[in-house]
PDB file of C-alpha atoms in Angstrom:
ATOM      1  CA  UNK A   1     -52.246 -97.387 -81.141  1.00  0.00           C
ATOM      2  CA  UNK A   2     -50.239-100.222 -79.578  1.00  0.00           C
ATOM      3  CA  UNK A   3     -51.756-101.318 -76.296  1.00  0.00           C
ATOM      4  CA  UNK A   4     -50.037-103.694 -73.922  1.00  0.00           C
ATOM      5  CA  UNK A   5     -51.669-106.458 -71.937  1.00  0.00           C
ATOM      6  CA  UNK A   6     -50.683-106.403 -68.298  1.00  0.00           C
ATOM      7  CA  UNK A   7     -47.205-104.962 -68.395  1.00  0.00           C
ATOM      8  CA  UNK A   8     -46.192-106.830 -71.520  1.00  0.00           C
ATOM      9  CA  UNK A   9     -46.891-106.104 -75.170  1.00  0.00           C
ATOM     10  CA  UNK A  10     -47.434-109.300 -77.129  1.00  0.00           C
ATOM     11  CA  UNK A  11     -45.024-109.677 -80.029  1.00  0.00           C
ATOM     12  CA  UNK A  12     -44.709-112.049 -83.010  1.00  0.00           C
ATOM     13  CA  UNK A  13     -41.335-112.478 -84.726  1.00  0.00           C
ATOM     14  CA  UNK A  14     -41.161-113.503 -88.404  1.00  0.00           C
ATOM     15  CA  UNK A  15     -37.937-115.248 -89.485  1.00  0.00           C
ATOM     16  CA  UNK A  16     -36.473-117.082 -92.486  1.00  0.00           C
ATOM     17  CA  UNK A  17     -32.967-118.025 -91.378  1.00  0.00           C
ATOM     18  CA  UNK A  18     -30.514-117.982 -88.477  1.00  0.00           C
ATOM     19  CA  UNK A  19     -32.734-115.780 -86.362  1.00  0.00           C
ATOM     20  CA  UNK A  20     -29.926-113.816 -84.702  1.00  0.00           C
ATOM     21  CA  UNK A  21     -32.156-110.740 -84.330  1.00  0.00           C
ATOM     22  CA  UNK A  22     -34.916-112.977 -82.975  1.00  0.00           C
ATOM     23  CA  UNK A  23     -32.460-114.306 -80.346  1.00  0.00           C
ATOM     24  CA  UNK A  24     -31.445-110.806 -79.294  1.00  0.00           C
ATOM     25  CA  UNK A  25     -35.120-109.781 -79.082  1.00  0.00           C
ATOM     26  CA  UNK A  26     -35.793-112.850 -76.951  1.00  0.00           C
ATOM     27  CA  UNK A  27     -33.000-111.954 -74.500  1.00  0.00           C
ATOM     28  CA  UNK A  28     -34.266-108.369 -74.462  1.00  0.00           C
ATOM     29  CA  UNK A  29     -37.794-109.642 -73.646  1.00  0.00           C
ATOM     30  CA  UNK A  30     -36.409-111.546 -70.647  1.00  0.00           C
ATOM     31  CA  UNK A  31     -34.866-108.473 -69.028  1.00  0.00           C
ATOM     32  CA  UNK A  32     -36.561-107.348 -65.840  1.00  0.00           C
ATOM     33  CA  UNK A  33     -37.764-103.999 -67.193  1.00  0.00           C
ATOM     34  CA  UNK A  34     -38.745-105.302 -70.629  1.00  0.00           C
ATOM     35  CA  UNK A  35     -42.293-104.537 -71.718  1.00  0.00           C
ATOM     36  CA  UNK A  36     -42.467-107.180 -74.453  1.00  0.00           C
ATOM     37  CA  UNK A  37     -43.302-110.845 -74.571  1.00  0.00           C
ATOM     38  CA  UNK A  38     -42.557-112.955 -77.653  1.00  0.00           C
ATOM     39  CA  UNK A  39     -45.630-115.150 -78.041  1.00  0.00           C
ATOM     40  CA  UNK A  40     -45.026-116.766 -81.429  1.00  0.00           C
ATOM     41  CA  UNK A  41     -42.482-117.157 -84.196  1.00  0.00           C
ATOM     42  CA  UNK A  42     -43.649-117.441 -87.808  1.00  0.00           C
ATOM     43  CA  UNK A  43     -41.284-118.824 -90.446  1.00  0.00           C
ATOM     44  CA  UNK A  44     -41.531-119.483 -94.167  1.00  0.00           C
ATOM     45  CA  UNK A  45     -38.611-121.922 -93.940  1.00  0.00           C
ATOM     46  CA  UNK A  46     -38.879-125.186 -92.008  1.00  0.00           C
ATOM     47  CA  UNK A  47     -35.056-125.398 -91.938  1.00  0.00           C
ATOM     48  CA  UNK A  48     -34.611-121.946 -90.376  1.00  0.00           C
ATOM     49  CA  UNK A  49     -32.030-122.269 -87.593  1.00  0.00           C
ATOM     50  CA  UNK A  50     -33.978-119.754 -85.535  1.00  0.00           C
ATOM     51  CA  UNK A  51     -36.668-122.430 -85.054  1.00  0.00           C
ATOM     52  CA  UNK A  52     -34.210-124.584 -83.065  1.00  0.00           C
ATOM     53  CA  UNK A  53     -33.794-121.648 -80.698  1.00  0.00           C
ATOM     54  CA  UNK A  54     -37.588-121.272 -80.429  1.00  0.00           C
ATOM     55  CA  UNK A  55     -37.914-125.002 -79.582  1.00  0.00           C
ATOM     56  CA  UNK A  56     -35.149-124.789 -76.987  1.00  0.00           C
ATOM     57  CA  UNK A  57     -36.883-121.878 -75.237  1.00  0.00           C
ATOM     58  CA  UNK A  58     -40.438-123.236 -75.549  1.00  0.00           C
ATOM     59  CA  UNK A  59     -41.641-120.483 -77.853  1.00  0.00           C
ATOM     60  CA  UNK A  60     -44.505-121.572 -80.048  1.00  0.00           C
ATOM     61  CA  UNK A  61     -43.830-121.414 -83.765  1.00  0.00           C
ATOM     62  CA  UNK A  62     -45.667-122.003 -87.024  1.00  0.00           C
ATOM     63  CA  UNK A  63     -44.258-122.704 -90.478  1.00  0.00           C
ATOM     64  CA  UNK A  64     -45.977-121.475 -93.628  1.00  0.00           C
ATOM     65  CA  UNK A  65     -44.310-121.641 -97.033  1.00  0.00           C
ATOM     66  CA  UNK A  66     -46.310-118.643 -98.335  1.00  0.00           C
ATOM     67  CA  UNK A  67     -46.460-120.449-101.715  1.00  0.00           C
ATOM     68  CA  UNK A  68     -50.165-119.673-101.583  1.00  0.00           C
ATOM     69  CA  UNK A  69     -49.661-116.249-100.021  1.00  0.00           C
ATOM     70  CA  UNK A  70     -53.322-115.361 -99.590  1.00  0.00           C
ATOM     71  CA  UNK A  71     -54.236-118.599 -97.824  1.00  0.00           C
ATOM     72  CA  UNK A  72     -51.152-118.597 -95.603  1.00  0.00           C
ATOM     73  CA  UNK A  73     -51.528-114.916 -94.710  1.00  0.00           C
ATOM     74  CA  UNK A  74     -55.140-115.539 -93.633  1.00  0.00           C
ATOM     75  CA  UNK A  75     -53.980-118.393 -91.392  1.00  0.00           C
ATOM     76  CA  UNK A  76     -51.244-116.204 -89.908  1.00  0.00           C
ATOM     77  CA  UNK A  77     -53.727-113.375 -89.275  1.00  0.00           C
ATOM     78  CA  UNK A  78     -55.993-115.795 -87.389  1.00  0.00           C
ATOM     79  CA  UNK A  79     -53.103-116.889 -85.164  1.00  0.00           C
ATOM     80  CA  UNK A  80     -52.040-113.290 -84.497  1.00  0.00           C
ATOM     81  CA  UNK A  81     -55.604-112.334 -83.567  1.00  0.00           C
ATOM     82  CA  UNK A  82     -55.995-115.349 -81.295  1.00  0.00           C
ATOM     83  CA  UNK A  83     -52.733-114.539 -79.504  1.00  0.00           C
ATOM     84  CA  UNK A  84     -53.612-110.803 -79.269  1.00  0.00           C
ATOM     85  CA  UNK A  85     -50.373-109.828 -81.018  1.00  0.00           C
ATOM     86  CA  UNK A  86     -49.742-106.089 -80.996  1.00  0.00           C
ATOM     87  CA  UNK A  87     -46.373-105.816 -82.782  1.00  0.00           C
ATOM     88  CA  UNK A  88     -44.883-107.906 -85.594  1.00  0.00           C
ATOM     89  CA  UNK A  89     -41.079-107.841 -85.806  1.00  0.00           C
ATOM     90  CA  UNK A  90     -39.656-108.935 -89.140  1.00  0.00           C
ATOM     91  CA  UNK A  91     -36.200-110.350 -88.417  1.00  0.00           C
ATOM     92  CA  UNK A  92     -34.590-111.575 -91.613  1.00  0.00           C
ATOM     93  CA  UNK A  93     -37.975-112.566 -93.025  1.00  0.00           C
ATOM     94  CA  UNK A  94     -37.437-113.054 -96.744  1.00  0.00           C
ATOM     95  CA  UNK A  95     -41.020-112.931 -97.970  1.00  0.00           C
ATOM     96  CA  UNK A  96     -42.818-109.758 -98.995  1.00  0.00           C
ATOM     97  CA  UNK A  97     -46.153-109.432 -97.213  1.00  0.00           C
ATOM     98  CA  UNK A  98     -49.204-108.359 -99.200  1.00  0.00           C
ATOM     99  CA  UNK A  99     -50.648-104.840 -99.066  1.00  0.00           C
ATOM    100  CA  UNK A 100     -53.785-106.283 -97.449  1.00  0.00           C
ATOM    101  CA  UNK A 101     -51.806-107.963 -94.675  1.00  0.00           C
ATOM    102  CA  UNK A 102     -49.815-104.792 -93.990  1.00  0.00           C
ATOM    103  CA  UNK A 103     -53.025-102.708 -93.902  1.00  0.00           C
ATOM    104  CA  UNK A 104     -54.484-105.000 -91.236  1.00  0.00           C
ATOM    105  CA  UNK A 105     -51.476-104.322 -89.022  1.00  0.00           C
ATOM    106  CA  UNK A 106     -50.826-100.733 -90.099  1.00  0.00           C
ATOM    107  CA  UNK A 107     -48.246 -99.052 -87.886  1.00  0.00           C
ATOM    108  CA  UNK A 108     -47.606-102.273 -85.982  1.00  0.00           C
ATOM    109  CA  UNK A 109     -45.154-104.106 -88.266  1.00  0.00           C
ATOM    110  CA  UNK A 110     -41.493-103.194 -87.935  1.00  0.00           C
ATOM    111  CA  UNK A 111     -38.445-104.385 -89.821  1.00  0.00           C
ATOM    112  CA  UNK A 112     -34.691-104.144 -89.471  1.00  0.00           C
ATOM    113  CA  UNK A 113     -32.749-103.435 -92.640  1.00  0.00           C
ATOM    114  CA  UNK A 114     -28.950-103.645 -93.072  1.00  0.00           C
ATOM    115  CA  UNK A 115     -28.339-100.201 -94.572  1.00  0.00           C
ATOM    116  CA  UNK A 116     -28.845 -96.540 -93.787  1.00  0.00           C
ATOM    117  CA  UNK A 117     -32.218 -96.154 -95.459  1.00  0.00           C
ATOM    118  CA  UNK A 118     -33.307 -94.619 -97.774  1.00  0.00           C
ATOM    119  CA  UNK A 119     -29.995 -95.835 -99.239  1.00  0.00           C
ATOM    120  CA  UNK A 120     -29.844 -99.398-100.552  1.00  0.00           C
ATOM    121  CA  UNK A 121     -33.369-100.734-100.267  1.00  0.00           C
ATOM    122  CA  UNK A 122     -33.739-104.440-101.011  1.00  0.00           C
ATOM    123  CA  UNK A 123     -30.924-106.994-101.123  1.00  0.00           C
ATOM    124  CA  UNK A 124     -27.083-107.012-101.338  1.00  0.00           C
ATOM    125  CA  UNK A 125     -26.792-103.845 -99.276  1.00  0.00           C
ATOM    126  CA  UNK A 126     -23.212-104.396 -98.054  1.00  0.00           C
ATOM    127  CA  UNK A 127     -21.625-105.004-101.437  1.00  0.00           C
ATOM    128  CA  UNK A 128     -23.480-101.996-102.866  1.00  0.00           C
ATOM    129  CA  UNK A 129     -22.157 -99.739-100.077  1.00  0.00           C
ATOM    130  CA  UNK A 130     -18.577-100.999-100.627  1.00  0.00           C
ATOM    131  CA  UNK A 131     -18.750-100.644-104.435  1.00  0.00           C
ATOM    132  CA  UNK A 132     -19.971 -97.048-104.051  1.00  0.00           C
ATOM    133  CA  UNK A 133     -17.024 -96.327-101.722  1.00  0.00           C
ATOM    134  CA  UNK A 134     -19.345 -95.174 -98.921  1.00  0.00           C
ATOM    135  CA  UNK A 135     -17.630 -94.124 -95.703  1.00  0.00           C
ATOM    136  CA  UNK A 136     -20.481 -95.454 -93.559  1.00  0.00           C
ATOM    137  CA  UNK A 137     -23.065 -98.180 -93.588  1.00  0.00           C
ATOM    138  CA  UNK A 138     -25.376 -99.233 -90.790  1.00  0.00           C
ATOM    139  CA  UNK A 139     -28.803-100.516 -89.896  1.00  0.00           C
ATOM    140  CA  UNK A 140     -32.297 -99.047 -89.849  1.00  0.00           C
ATOM    141  CA  UNK A 141     -35.416-100.071 -87.961  1.00  0.00           C
ATOM    142  CA  UNK A 142     -38.516 -98.832 -89.756  1.00  0.00           C
ATOM    143  CA  UNK A 143     -42.253 -99.292 -89.959  1.00  0.00           C
ATOM    144  CA  UNK A 144     -43.363-101.590 -92.766  1.00  0.00           C
ATOM    145  CA  UNK A 145     -45.509-100.164 -95.553  1.00  0.00           C
ATOM    146  CA  UNK A 146     -46.541-101.760 -98.859  1.00  0.00           C
ATOM    147  CA  UNK A 147     -43.580 -99.994-100.513  1.00  0.00           C
ATOM    148  CA  UNK A 148     -40.369-101.978 -99.908  1.00  0.00           C
ATOM    149  CA  UNK A 149     -38.083-100.545 -97.194  1.00  0.00           C
ATOM    150  CA  UNK A 150     -39.821 -97.173 -97.399  1.00  0.00           C
ATOM    151  CA  UNK A 151     -41.710 -96.848 -94.104  1.00  0.00           C
ATOM    152  CA  UNK A 152     -41.061 -94.214 -91.443  1.00  0.00           C
ATOM    153  CA  UNK A 153     -37.653 -94.653 -89.784  1.00  0.00           C
ATOM    154  CA  UNK A 154     -37.747 -95.401 -86.055  1.00  0.00           C
ATOM    155  CA  UNK A 155     -33.992 -95.638 -85.359  1.00  0.00           C
ATOM    156  CA  UNK A 156     -30.729 -95.795 -87.302  1.00  0.00           C
ATOM    157  CA  UNK A 157     -27.138 -96.480 -86.348  1.00  0.00           C
ATOM    158  CA  UNK A 158     -23.965 -96.028 -88.390  1.00  0.00           C
ATOM    159  CA  UNK A 159     -20.838 -98.164 -88.711  1.00  0.00           C
ATOM    160  CA  UNK A 160     -17.636 -97.048 -90.377  1.00  0.00           C
ATOM    161  CA  UNK A 161     -16.621 -98.881 -93.538  1.00  0.00           C
ATOM    162  CA  UNK A 162     -12.881 -99.465 -93.540  1.00  0.00           C
ATOM    163  CA  UNK A 163     -10.783 -99.780 -96.712  1.00  0.00           C
ATOM    164  CA  UNK A 164     -10.247-103.481 -96.037  1.00  0.00           C
ATOM    165  CA  UNK A 165     -13.906-104.345 -95.387  1.00  0.00           C
ATOM    166  CA  UNK A 166     -15.428-107.091 -97.494  1.00  0.00           C
ATOM    167  CA  UNK A 167     -19.093-107.930 -97.857  1.00  0.00           C
ATOM    168  CA  UNK A 168     -18.692-110.472 -95.000  1.00  0.00           C
ATOM    169  CA  UNK A 169     -16.765-108.270 -92.567  1.00  0.00           C
ATOM    170  CA  UNK A 170     -19.188-105.395 -93.105  1.00  0.00           C
ATOM    171  CA  UNK A 171     -22.170-107.745 -92.639  1.00  0.00           C
ATOM    172  CA  UNK A 172     -20.721-108.839 -89.262  1.00  0.00           C
ATOM    173  CA  UNK A 173     -20.198-105.234 -88.147  1.00  0.00           C
ATOM    174  CA  UNK A 174     -23.742-104.266 -89.113  1.00  0.00           C
ATOM    175  CA  UNK A 175     -25.296-107.356 -87.521  1.00  0.00           C
ATOM    176  CA  UNK A 176     -23.599-106.491 -84.222  1.00  0.00           C
ATOM    177  CA  UNK A 177     -25.339-103.105 -84.093  1.00  0.00           C
ATOM    178  CA  UNK A 178     -28.637-104.542 -85.360  1.00  0.00           C
ATOM    179  CA  UNK A 179     -29.056-106.576 -82.175  1.00  0.00           C
ATOM    180  CA  UNK A 180     -28.981-103.496 -79.919  1.00  0.00           C
ATOM    181  CA  UNK A 181     -30.824-101.269 -82.356  1.00  0.00           C
ATOM    182  CA  UNK A 182     -33.902-103.489 -82.707  1.00  0.00           C
ATOM    183  CA  UNK A 183     -34.681-103.664 -78.998  1.00  0.00           C
ATOM    184  CA  UNK A 184     -33.973 -99.925 -78.610  1.00  0.00           C
ATOM    185  CA  UNK A 185     -36.469 -99.209 -81.420  1.00  0.00           C
ATOM    186  CA  UNK A 186     -39.152-101.292 -79.702  1.00  0.00           C
ATOM    187  CA  UNK A 187     -38.559 -99.425 -76.437  1.00  0.00           C
ATOM    188  CA  UNK A 188     -38.891 -96.136 -78.319  1.00  0.00           C
ATOM    189  CA  UNK A 189     -42.239 -97.183 -79.854  1.00  0.00           C
ATOM    190  CA  UNK A 190     -43.629 -98.353 -76.518  1.00  0.00           C
ATOM    191  CA  UNK A 191     -42.686 -95.120 -74.770  1.00  0.00           C
ATOM    192  CA  UNK A 192     -45.027 -93.279 -77.139  1.00  0.00           C
ATOM    193  CA  UNK A 193     -47.980 -95.463 -76.204  1.00  0.00           C
TER     194      UNK A 193
END
């Protein structure tokens, strides 16, 4: 059960790179009717561009390499508990969390994946869709379980794959829908609370 504090549900965003989904979640959190507040960003990459955005907007962030996964996960769990985090949003986070970590936050970790799951779990989703001559690709927001990209689907959206699409052009199309889809999925979860 996800409970909110005041009118806002406290959220942590985990990133590894550019953080474009993190940015769109941030702008979503600033909307008048938004019920979420991003309290912390966790990254496994000190060079992640998304951290510059966090600095610019005074969002606290922590960097853990996850080289010693157990130790770093324990530290992250302490921070999340201290900040009363209720939802973890994985946004291009390129580390696989342990079963133990996921169990602690069961039903409260969500991820966005650039394919129409259950198709194309894991990496290189766009090139796989093109090589298989799929007519559509898209994005999926799902709950995180210990099994990679296999949790219950919250929302999905399709994009048409054109004959001239490359891995890059398809990635751009999918990323565009990801930004709207992620915030819509969070709204859907919170409505059920």
